[in-house]
PDB file of C-alpha atoms in Angstrom:
ATOM      1  CA  UNK A  29      44.522  11.383 -47.498  1.00  0.00           C
ATOM      2  CA  UNK A  30      43.638   7.583 -47.410  1.00  0.00           C
ATOM      3  CA  UNK A  31      45.494   7.335 -44.005  1.00  0.00           C
ATOM      4  CA  UNK A  32      43.902  10.366 -42.725  1.00  0.00           C
ATOM      5  CA  UNK A  33      40.379   9.224 -43.542  1.00  0.00           C
ATOM      6  CA  UNK A  34      41.190   5.692 -42.063  1.00  0.00           C
ATOM      7  CA  UNK A  35      42.315   7.320 -38.700  1.00  0.00           C
ATOM      8  CA  UNK A  36      39.002   9.552 -38.631  1.00  0.00           C
ATOM      9  CA  UNK A  37      36.855   6.441 -39.199  1.00  0.00           C
ATOM     10  CA  UNK A  38      38.868   4.572 -36.319  1.00  0.00           C
ATOM     11  CA  UNK A  39      38.479   7.600 -34.165  1.00  0.00           C
ATOM     12  CA  UNK A  40      34.719   7.721 -34.708  1.00  0.00           C
ATOM     13  CA  UNK A  41      34.219   4.103 -34.148  1.00  0.00           C
ATOM     14  CA  UNK A  42      35.934   4.226 -30.547  1.00  0.00           C
ATOM     15  CA  UNK A  43      33.800   7.371 -29.726  1.00  0.00           C
ATOM     16  CA  UNK A  44      30.306   5.879 -30.889  1.00  0.00           C
ATOM     17  CA  UNK A  45      31.112   2.269 -29.912  1.00  0.00           C
ATOM     18  CA  UNK A  46      32.455   2.681 -26.467  1.00  0.00           C
ATOM     19  CA  UNK A  47      29.895   3.547 -23.773  1.00  0.00           C
ATOM     20  CA  UNK A  48      31.382   4.154 -20.151  1.00  0.00           C
ATOM     21  CA  UNK A  49      29.275   2.135 -17.603  1.00  0.00           C
ATOM     22  CA  UNK A  50      27.792   3.862 -14.631  1.00  0.00           C
ATOM     23  CA  UNK A  51      26.765   2.100 -11.488  1.00  0.00           C
ATOM     24  CA  UNK A  52      23.568   2.012  -9.489  1.00  0.00           C
ATOM     25  CA  UNK A  53      23.422   1.771  -5.616  1.00  0.00           C
ATOM     26  CA  UNK A  54      20.261   0.996  -3.963  1.00  0.00           C
ATOM     27  CA  UNK A  55      19.561   1.207  -0.094  1.00  0.00           C
ATOM     28  CA  UNK A  56      16.698   1.842   2.141  1.00  0.00           C
ATOM     29  CA  UNK A  57      16.559   5.165   3.919  1.00  0.00           C
ATOM     30  CA  UNK A  58      17.544   4.996   7.738  1.00  0.00           C
ATOM     31  CA  UNK A  59      15.544   6.300  10.396  1.00  0.00           C
ATOM     32  CA  UNK A  60      16.403   5.695  13.627  1.00  0.00           C
ATOM     33  CA  UNK A  61      13.798   7.441  15.299  1.00  0.00           C
ATOM     34  CA  UNK A  62      11.106   4.935  13.723  1.00  0.00           C
ATOM     35  CA  UNK A  63      12.544   2.086  16.019  1.00  0.00           C
ATOM     36  CA  UNK A  64      11.009   3.555  19.028  1.00  0.00           C
ATOM     37  CA  UNK A  65       7.440   3.953  17.420  1.00  0.00           C
ATOM     38  CA  UNK A  66       6.991   0.427  16.149  1.00  0.00           C
ATOM     39  CA  UNK A  67       3.418  -0.564  15.630  1.00  0.00           C
ATOM     40  CA  UNK A  68       3.416  -3.285  12.931  1.00  0.00           C
ATOM     41  CA  UNK A  69       5.382  -6.466  12.282  1.00  0.00           C
ATOM     42  CA  UNK A  70       7.175  -5.453   9.165  1.00  0.00           C
ATOM     43  CA  UNK A  71       8.849  -8.150   7.072  1.00  0.00           C
ATOM     44  CA  UNK A  72      12.877  -8.122   6.659  1.00  0.00           C
ATOM     45  CA  UNK A  73      13.644  -5.672   4.024  1.00  0.00           C
ATOM     46  CA  UNK A  74      16.127  -8.160   2.564  1.00  0.00           C
ATOM     47  CA  UNK A  75      13.063 -10.167   1.407  1.00  0.00           C
ATOM     48  CA  UNK A  76      11.486  -7.243  -0.329  1.00  0.00           C
ATOM     49  CA  UNK A  77      11.028  -7.582  -4.082  1.00  0.00           C
ATOM     50  CA  UNK A  78      13.091  -5.297  -6.171  1.00  0.00           C
ATOM     51  CA  UNK A  79      12.976  -4.442  -9.925  1.00  0.00           C
ATOM     52  CA  UNK A  80      14.911  -2.317 -12.144  1.00  0.00           C
ATOM     53  CA  UNK A  81      13.562  -1.310 -15.577  1.00  0.00           C
ATOM     54  CA  UNK A  82      15.094   0.785 -18.490  1.00  0.00           C
ATOM     55  CA  UNK A  83      13.391   3.605 -20.117  1.00  0.00           C
ATOM     56  CA  UNK A  84      11.814   1.280 -22.478  1.00  0.00           C
ATOM     57  CA  UNK A  85      10.286  -0.851 -19.618  1.00  0.00           C
ATOM     58  CA  UNK A  86      12.588  -3.717 -20.046  1.00  0.00           C
ATOM     59  CA  UNK A  87      13.340  -5.292 -16.742  1.00  0.00           C
ATOM     60  CA  UNK A  88      16.943  -5.422 -15.714  1.00  0.00           C
ATOM     61  CA  UNK A  89      16.756  -7.039 -12.654  1.00  0.00           C
ATOM     62  CA  UNK A  90      13.987  -8.413 -10.467  1.00  0.00           C
ATOM     63  CA  UNK A  91      14.581 -10.464  -7.161  1.00  0.00           C
ATOM     64  CA  UNK A  92      15.071 -10.117  -3.490  1.00  0.00           C
ATOM     65  CA  UNK A  93      16.428  -6.899  -2.327  1.00  0.00           C
ATOM     66  CA  UNK A  94      19.060  -8.891  -0.342  1.00  0.00           C
ATOM     67  CA  UNK A  95      20.556 -10.502  -3.443  1.00  0.00           C
ATOM     68  CA  UNK A  96      21.055  -7.051  -5.083  1.00  0.00           C
ATOM     69  CA  UNK A  97      24.765  -6.134  -5.251  1.00  0.00           C
ATOM     70  CA  UNK A  98      26.065  -3.033  -3.460  1.00  0.00           C
ATOM     71  CA  UNK A  99      26.895  -1.528  -6.870  1.00  0.00           C
ATOM     72  CA  UNK A 100      25.053  -2.764 -10.083  1.00  0.00           C
ATOM     73  CA  UNK A 101      26.688  -1.913 -13.315  1.00  0.00           C
ATOM     74  CA  UNK A 102      24.467  -0.273 -15.898  1.00  0.00           C
ATOM     75  CA  UNK A 103      24.683   1.652 -19.283  1.00  0.00           C
ATOM     76  CA  UNK A 104      23.855   5.440 -18.758  1.00  0.00           C
ATOM     77  CA  UNK A 105      20.455   6.397 -18.942  1.00  0.00           C
ATOM     78  CA  UNK A 106      17.113   6.568 -17.032  1.00  0.00           C
ATOM     79  CA  UNK A 107      15.960   3.691 -15.186  1.00  0.00           C
ATOM     80  CA  UNK A 108      12.960   2.883 -12.745  1.00  0.00           C
ATOM     81  CA  UNK A 109      13.598   1.285  -9.319  1.00  0.00           C
ATOM     82  CA  UNK A 110      10.667  -0.251  -7.647  1.00  0.00           C
ATOM     83  CA  UNK A 111      10.325  -2.164  -4.271  1.00  0.00           C
ATOM     84  CA  UNK A 112       7.574  -3.990  -2.611  1.00  0.00           C
ATOM     85  CA  UNK A 113       7.213  -5.876   0.424  1.00  0.00           C
ATOM     86  CA  UNK A 114       5.355  -8.678  -1.172  1.00  0.00           C
ATOM     87  CA  UNK A 115       2.983  -9.614  -4.019  1.00  0.00           C
ATOM     88  CA  UNK A 116      -0.475  -8.215  -3.524  1.00  0.00           C
ATOM     89  CA  UNK A 117      -3.230  -8.804  -6.161  1.00  0.00           C
ATOM     90  CA  UNK A 118      -6.297  -9.495  -4.217  1.00  0.00           C
ATOM     91  CA  UNK A 119      -7.653  -8.781  -0.777  1.00  0.00           C
ATOM     92  CA  UNK A 120      -6.013 -10.648   2.190  1.00  0.00           C
ATOM     93  CA  UNK A 121      -6.155 -10.443   5.960  1.00  0.00           C
ATOM     94  CA  UNK A 122      -3.101  -9.317   7.689  1.00  0.00           C
ATOM     95  CA  UNK A 123      -1.350  -8.027   4.691  1.00  0.00           C
ATOM     96  CA  UNK A 124      -0.122  -4.816   4.677  1.00  0.00           C
ATOM     97  CA  UNK A 125       1.708  -3.681   1.578  1.00  0.00           C
ATOM     98  CA  UNK A 126       4.686  -1.435   1.497  1.00  0.00           C
ATOM     99  CA  UNK A 127       6.457   0.029  -1.407  1.00  0.00           C
ATOM    100  CA  UNK A 128       8.320   2.825  -3.297  1.00  0.00           C
ATOM    101  CA  UNK A 129       9.045   3.692  -6.795  1.00  0.00           C
ATOM    102  CA  UNK A 130      11.733   6.092  -8.054  1.00  0.00           C
ATOM    103  CA  UNK A 131      13.142   7.328 -11.408  1.00  0.00           C
ATOM    104  CA  UNK A 132      16.895   7.631 -11.513  1.00  0.00           C
ATOM    105  CA  UNK A 133      19.467   8.840 -13.962  1.00  0.00           C
ATOM    106  CA  UNK A 134      22.642   6.680 -14.129  1.00  0.00           C
ATOM    107  CA  UNK A 135      25.671   8.996 -15.490  1.00  0.00           C
ATOM    108  CA  UNK A 136      28.407   7.679 -17.652  1.00  0.00           C
ATOM    109  CA  UNK A 137      31.532   6.860 -15.400  1.00  0.00           C
ATOM    110  CA  UNK A 138      29.508   7.885 -12.138  1.00  0.00           C
ATOM    111  CA  UNK A 139      27.183   6.264  -9.700  1.00  0.00           C
ATOM    112  CA  UNK A 140      23.522   7.033  -8.993  1.00  0.00           C
ATOM    113  CA  UNK A 141      22.289   6.465  -5.402  1.00  0.00           C
ATOM    114  CA  UNK A 142      18.761   5.647  -4.685  1.00  0.00           C
ATOM    115  CA  UNK A 143      17.339   6.003  -1.150  1.00  0.00           C
ATOM    116  CA  UNK A 144      14.035   4.048  -0.837  1.00  0.00           C
ATOM    117  CA  UNK A 145      11.308   5.097   1.623  1.00  0.00           C
ATOM    118  CA  UNK A 146       8.607   2.681   1.533  1.00  0.00           C
ATOM    119  CA  UNK A 147       5.130   3.728   2.682  1.00  0.00           C
ATOM    120  CA  UNK A 148       1.912   1.582   2.843  1.00  0.00           C
ATOM    121  CA  UNK A 149       0.445   1.136  -0.845  1.00  0.00           C
ATOM    122  CA  UNK A 150      -2.793  -0.572   0.200  1.00  0.00           C
ATOM    123  CA  UNK A 151      -5.649   0.191   2.517  1.00  0.00           C
ATOM    124  CA  UNK A 152      -7.320  -1.899   5.352  1.00  0.00           C
ATOM    125  CA  UNK A 153     -10.728  -2.165   7.126  1.00  0.00           C
ATOM    126  CA  UNK A 154     -11.332  -3.745  10.459  1.00  0.00           C
ATOM    127  CA  UNK A 155     -15.082  -4.475  11.564  1.00  0.00           C
ATOM    128  CA  UNK A 156     -16.336  -4.388  15.185  1.00  0.00           C
ATOM    129  CA  UNK A 157     -19.604  -6.424  14.851  1.00  0.00           C
ATOM    130  CA  UNK A 158     -21.967  -5.570  17.668  1.00  0.00           C
ATOM    131  CA  UNK A 159     -23.387  -8.613  19.687  1.00  0.00           C
ATOM    132  CA  UNK A 160     -26.804  -7.620  18.737  1.00  0.00           C
ATOM    133  CA  UNK A 161     -26.037  -8.060  15.048  1.00  0.00           C
ATOM    134  CA  UNK A 162     -25.676 -11.997  15.539  1.00  0.00           C
ATOM    135  CA  UNK A 163     -29.101 -12.060  17.046  1.00  0.00           C
ATOM    136  CA  UNK A 164     -30.763 -10.082  14.280  1.00  0.00           C
ATOM    137  CA  UNK A 165     -29.169 -11.623  11.416  1.00  0.00           C
ATOM    138  CA  UNK A 166     -28.182 -15.410  12.647  1.00  0.00           C
ATOM    139  CA  UNK A 167     -27.639 -16.629   9.412  1.00  0.00           C
ATOM    140  CA  UNK A 168     -26.362 -13.451   7.717  1.00  0.00           C
ATOM    141  CA  UNK A 169     -22.689 -13.043   6.643  1.00  0.00           C
ATOM    142  CA  UNK A 170     -20.863  -9.728   6.228  1.00  0.00           C
ATOM    143  CA  UNK A 171     -18.680  -9.462   3.177  1.00  0.00           C
ATOM    144  CA  UNK A 172     -15.869  -6.945   2.361  1.00  0.00           C
ATOM    145  CA  UNK A 173     -16.072  -6.248  -1.568  1.00  0.00           C
ATOM    146  CA  UNK A 174     -13.982  -4.369  -4.105  1.00  0.00           C
ATOM    147  CA  UNK A 175     -13.295  -4.568  -7.822  1.00  0.00           C
ATOM    148  CA  UNK A 176     -10.197  -6.826  -6.995  1.00  0.00           C
ATOM    149  CA  UNK A 177     -12.048  -9.566  -4.894  1.00  0.00           C
ATOM    150  CA  UNK A 178     -13.748  -9.912  -1.699  1.00  0.00           C
ATOM    151  CA  UNK A 179     -13.473 -11.207   1.967  1.00  0.00           C
ATOM    152  CA  UNK A 180     -15.987 -13.004   4.234  1.00  0.00           C
ATOM    153  CA  UNK A 181     -15.696 -11.113   7.359  1.00  0.00           C
ATOM    154  CA  UNK A 182     -16.880 -13.253  10.287  1.00  0.00           C
ATOM    155  CA  UNK A 183     -18.476 -11.797  13.475  1.00  0.00           C
ATOM    156  CA  UNK A 184     -15.648 -12.873  15.806  1.00  0.00           C
ATOM    157  CA  UNK A 185     -13.119 -11.588  13.163  1.00  0.00           C
ATOM    158  CA  UNK A 186     -10.350  -9.155  14.573  1.00  0.00           C
ATOM    159  CA  UNK A 187      -7.824  -9.200  11.696  1.00  0.00           C
ATOM    160  CA  UNK A 188      -7.625  -6.181   9.357  1.00  0.00           C
ATOM    161  CA  UNK A 189      -8.678  -6.814   5.866  1.00  0.00           C
ATOM    162  CA  UNK A 190      -6.378  -5.235   3.197  1.00  0.00           C
ATOM    163  CA  UNK A 191      -7.484  -3.991  -0.091  1.00  0.00           C
ATOM    164  CA  UNK A 192      -6.022  -2.155  -2.992  1.00  0.00           C
ATOM    165  CA  UNK A 193      -6.988   1.625  -3.141  1.00  0.00           C
ATOM    166  CA  UNK A 194     -10.434   2.117  -4.343  1.00  0.00           C
ATOM    167  CA  UNK A 195     -14.100   1.787  -3.505  1.00  0.00           C
ATOM    168  CA  UNK A 196     -14.745  -0.917  -1.076  1.00  0.00           C
ATOM    169  CA  UNK A 197     -18.194  -2.103  -0.154  1.00  0.00           C
ATOM    170  CA  UNK A 198     -19.700  -3.675   3.011  1.00  0.00           C
ATOM    171  CA  UNK A 199     -22.201  -6.154   1.941  1.00  0.00           C
ATOM    172  CA  UNK A 200     -24.707  -8.233   4.098  1.00  0.00           C
ATOM    173  CA  UNK A 201     -25.561 -11.593   2.678  1.00  0.00           C
ATOM    174  CA  UNK A 202     -28.689 -12.900   4.240  1.00  0.00           C
ATOM    175  CA  UNK A 203     -31.316 -15.397   2.976  1.00  0.00           C
ATOM    176  CA  UNK A 204     -29.872 -15.552  -0.525  1.00  0.00           C
ATOM    177  CA  UNK A 205     -29.935 -11.802  -0.954  1.00  0.00           C
ATOM    178  CA  UNK A 206     -27.024  -9.708  -1.028  1.00  0.00           C
ATOM    179  CA  UNK A 207     -27.286  -5.962   0.222  1.00  0.00           C
ATOM    180  CA  UNK A 208     -24.649  -3.376   0.017  1.00  0.00           C
ATOM    181  CA  UNK A 209     -24.785  -1.688   3.232  1.00  0.00           C
ATOM    182  CA  UNK A 210     -22.194   1.072   2.266  1.00  0.00           C
ATOM    183  CA  UNK A 211     -19.415   1.813   0.313  1.00  0.00           C
ATOM    184  CA  UNK A 212     -16.252   3.971   1.041  1.00  0.00           C
ATOM    185  CA  UNK A 213     -13.439   5.259  -1.115  1.00  0.00           C
ATOM    186  CA  UNK A 214      -9.850   4.631   0.421  1.00  0.00           C
ATOM    187  CA  UNK A 215      -6.668   5.698  -0.307  1.00  0.00           C
ATOM    188  CA  UNK A 216      -3.409   4.246   0.171  1.00  0.00           C
ATOM    189  CA  UNK A 217      -2.732   4.217   3.970  1.00  0.00           C
ATOM    190  CA  UNK A 218      -6.338   4.833   4.838  1.00  0.00           C
ATOM    191  CA  UNK A 219      -7.384   2.194   7.754  1.00  0.00           C
ATOM    192  CA  UNK A 220     -11.266   2.208   8.192  1.00  0.00           C
ATOM    193  CA  UNK A 221     -12.483   0.849  11.561  1.00  0.00           C
ATOM    194  CA  UNK A 222     -16.112   0.421  11.224  1.00  0.00           C
ATOM    195  CA  UNK A 223     -18.607  -0.739  13.909  1.00  0.00           C
ATOM    196  CA  UNK A 224     -21.565  -2.602  12.747  1.00  0.00           C
ATOM    197  CA  UNK A 225     -24.807  -2.929  14.566  1.00  0.00           C
ATOM    198  CA  UNK A 226     -28.541  -2.958  14.411  1.00  0.00           C
ATOM    199  CA  UNK A 227     -30.985  -0.131  15.154  1.00  0.00           C
ATOM    200  CA  UNK A 228     -32.287  -1.835  18.272  1.00  0.00           C
ATOM    201  CA  UNK A 229     -28.931  -2.323  19.833  1.00  0.00           C
ATOM    202  CA  UNK A 230     -26.871   0.564  21.586  1.00  0.00           C
ATOM    203  CA  UNK A 231     -23.962   1.796  19.564  1.00  0.00           C
ATOM    204  CA  UNK A 232     -21.158   3.931  20.528  1.00  0.00           C
ATOM    205  CA  UNK A 233     -21.175   7.662  19.239  1.00  0.00           C
ATOM    206  CA  UNK A 234     -19.212   8.134  16.084  1.00  0.00           C
ATOM    207  CA  UNK A 235     -15.936   9.872  15.980  1.00  0.00           C
ATOM    208  CA  UNK A 236     -12.738  10.372  14.033  1.00  0.00           C
ATOM    209  CA  UNK A 237      -9.138  10.117  14.891  1.00  0.00           C
ATOM    210  CA  UNK A 238      -5.772   9.832  13.279  1.00  0.00           C
ATOM    211  CA  UNK A 239      -3.476   7.296  14.590  1.00  0.00           C
ATOM    212  CA  UNK A 240       0.260   7.595  13.762  1.00  0.00           C
ATOM    213  CA  UNK A 241       2.853   4.724  14.065  1.00  0.00           C
ATOM    214  CA  UNK A 242       6.153   4.226  12.306  1.00  0.00           C
ATOM    215  CA  UNK A 243       7.910   1.033  12.277  1.00  0.00           C
ATOM    216  CA  UNK A 244      11.365  -0.451  11.250  1.00  0.00           C
ATOM    217  CA  UNK A 245      14.291   1.771  10.478  1.00  0.00           C
ATOM    218  CA  UNK A 246      13.514   1.867   6.835  1.00  0.00           C
ATOM    219  CA  UNK A 247       9.877   1.631   6.425  1.00  0.00           C
ATOM    220  CA  UNK A 248       7.652   4.590   7.001  1.00  0.00           C
ATOM    221  CA  UNK A 249       4.258   2.978   8.178  1.00  0.00           C
ATOM    222  CA  UNK A 250       2.327   6.258   8.962  1.00  0.00           C
ATOM    223  CA  UNK A 251      -1.475   5.295   8.266  1.00  0.00           C
ATOM    224  CA  UNK A 252      -4.460   7.069   8.464  1.00  0.00           C
ATOM    225  CA  UNK A 253      -7.114   5.471  10.818  1.00  0.00           C
ATOM    226  CA  UNK A 254     -10.598   6.471  10.329  1.00  0.00           C
ATOM    227  CA  UNK A 255     -13.511   5.491  12.486  1.00  0.00           C
ATOM    228  CA  UNK A 256     -17.284   4.954  11.445  1.00  0.00           C
ATOM    229  CA  UNK A 257     -20.474   3.220  12.554  1.00  0.00           C
ATOM    230  CA  UNK A 258     -23.048   1.714  10.429  1.00  0.00           C
ATOM    231  CA  UNK A 259     -26.248   1.089  12.154  1.00  0.00           C
ATOM    232  CA  UNK A 260     -28.606  -1.355  10.049  1.00  0.00           C
ATOM    233  CA  UNK A 261     -32.156   0.034   9.839  1.00  0.00           C
ATOM    234  CA  UNK A 262     -30.731   3.384  11.300  1.00  0.00           C
ATOM    235  CA  UNK A 263     -29.903   6.875   9.815  1.00  0.00           C
ATOM    236  CA  UNK A 264     -26.497   6.376   8.272  1.00  0.00           C
ATOM    237  CA  UNK A 265     -26.367   9.583   6.458  1.00  0.00           C
ATOM    238  CA  UNK A 266     -23.169  11.233   7.739  1.00  0.00           C
ATOM    239  CA  UNK A 267     -22.415  13.311   4.885  1.00  0.00           C
ATOM    240  CA  UNK A 268     -22.749  16.506   6.999  1.00  0.00           C
ATOM    241  CA  UNK A 269     -25.540  17.921   5.164  1.00  0.00           C
ATOM    242  CA  UNK A 270     -27.364  18.359   8.345  1.00  0.00           C
ATOM    243  CA  UNK A 271     -26.490  20.718  11.395  1.00  0.00           C
ATOM    244  CA  UNK A 272     -26.229  17.755  13.601  1.00  0.00           C
ATOM    245  CA  UNK A 273     -23.647  16.084  11.582  1.00  0.00           C
ATOM    246  CA  UNK A 274     -21.292  18.998  11.420  1.00  0.00           C
ATOM    247  CA  UNK A 275     -17.907  18.801  12.882  1.00  0.00           C
ATOM    248  CA  UNK A 276     -16.131  21.161  15.298  1.00  0.00           C
ATOM    249  CA  UNK A 277     -12.984  22.497  14.212  1.00  0.00           C
ATOM    250  CA  UNK A 278     -10.903  20.162  16.635  1.00  0.00           C
ATOM    251  CA  UNK A 279     -13.047  17.142  15.171  1.00  0.00           C
ATOM    252  CA  UNK A 280     -12.283  17.908  11.616  1.00  0.00           C
ATOM    253  CA  UNK A 281      -8.509  18.160  12.519  1.00  0.00           C
TER     254      UNK A 281
END
């Protein structure tokens, strides 16, 4: 009886104490068609920041994607795989952010394959300042502001200002006074192009269009371009409440 009990205890120890490791393999989804539609300068995916965390939030790996082994041994369980093209904590010019996050189950003695499909995770605004604006506000400064920070947008600035998704305000700072001209709520991949002018200057008609572009074999950079016009001292209520502001079907599309 004693020998039998000892054998059972040894058997239980082997079952409970032994955990067959699994493997995690991470790669970017390859899209050959994206090569012919490149529209942005995307950083090398080898420099993307990859992190792997377990179900309790403990970080297992954090570092460049290029340093991640082809096969990473892990205990069976649930893991979160996240990748970002760069660190992005506050507004910055010419800083599109691409990211993906996936949850994966690593089986005992098996392998889990993760195919990363990165899309733009932040949003951007580009201003087109009418020459008449400088005449009307020679000492004025245009600011783009959100809860995460702000950027000064010079009259001759042509770069895109990138922000985290959320409410972004266009602010005119003139003679010690800040005035919020307009606020727009932008989502990830939204790209707003806004023409700023004064009521006395001629401004182009408003419109909206979607520009689609994909870059790199591994990053889907489809973005939503939105066009708008803000005239200082003019009627900027484009909410669609009036008949004159209504869109045709083709314009809405």
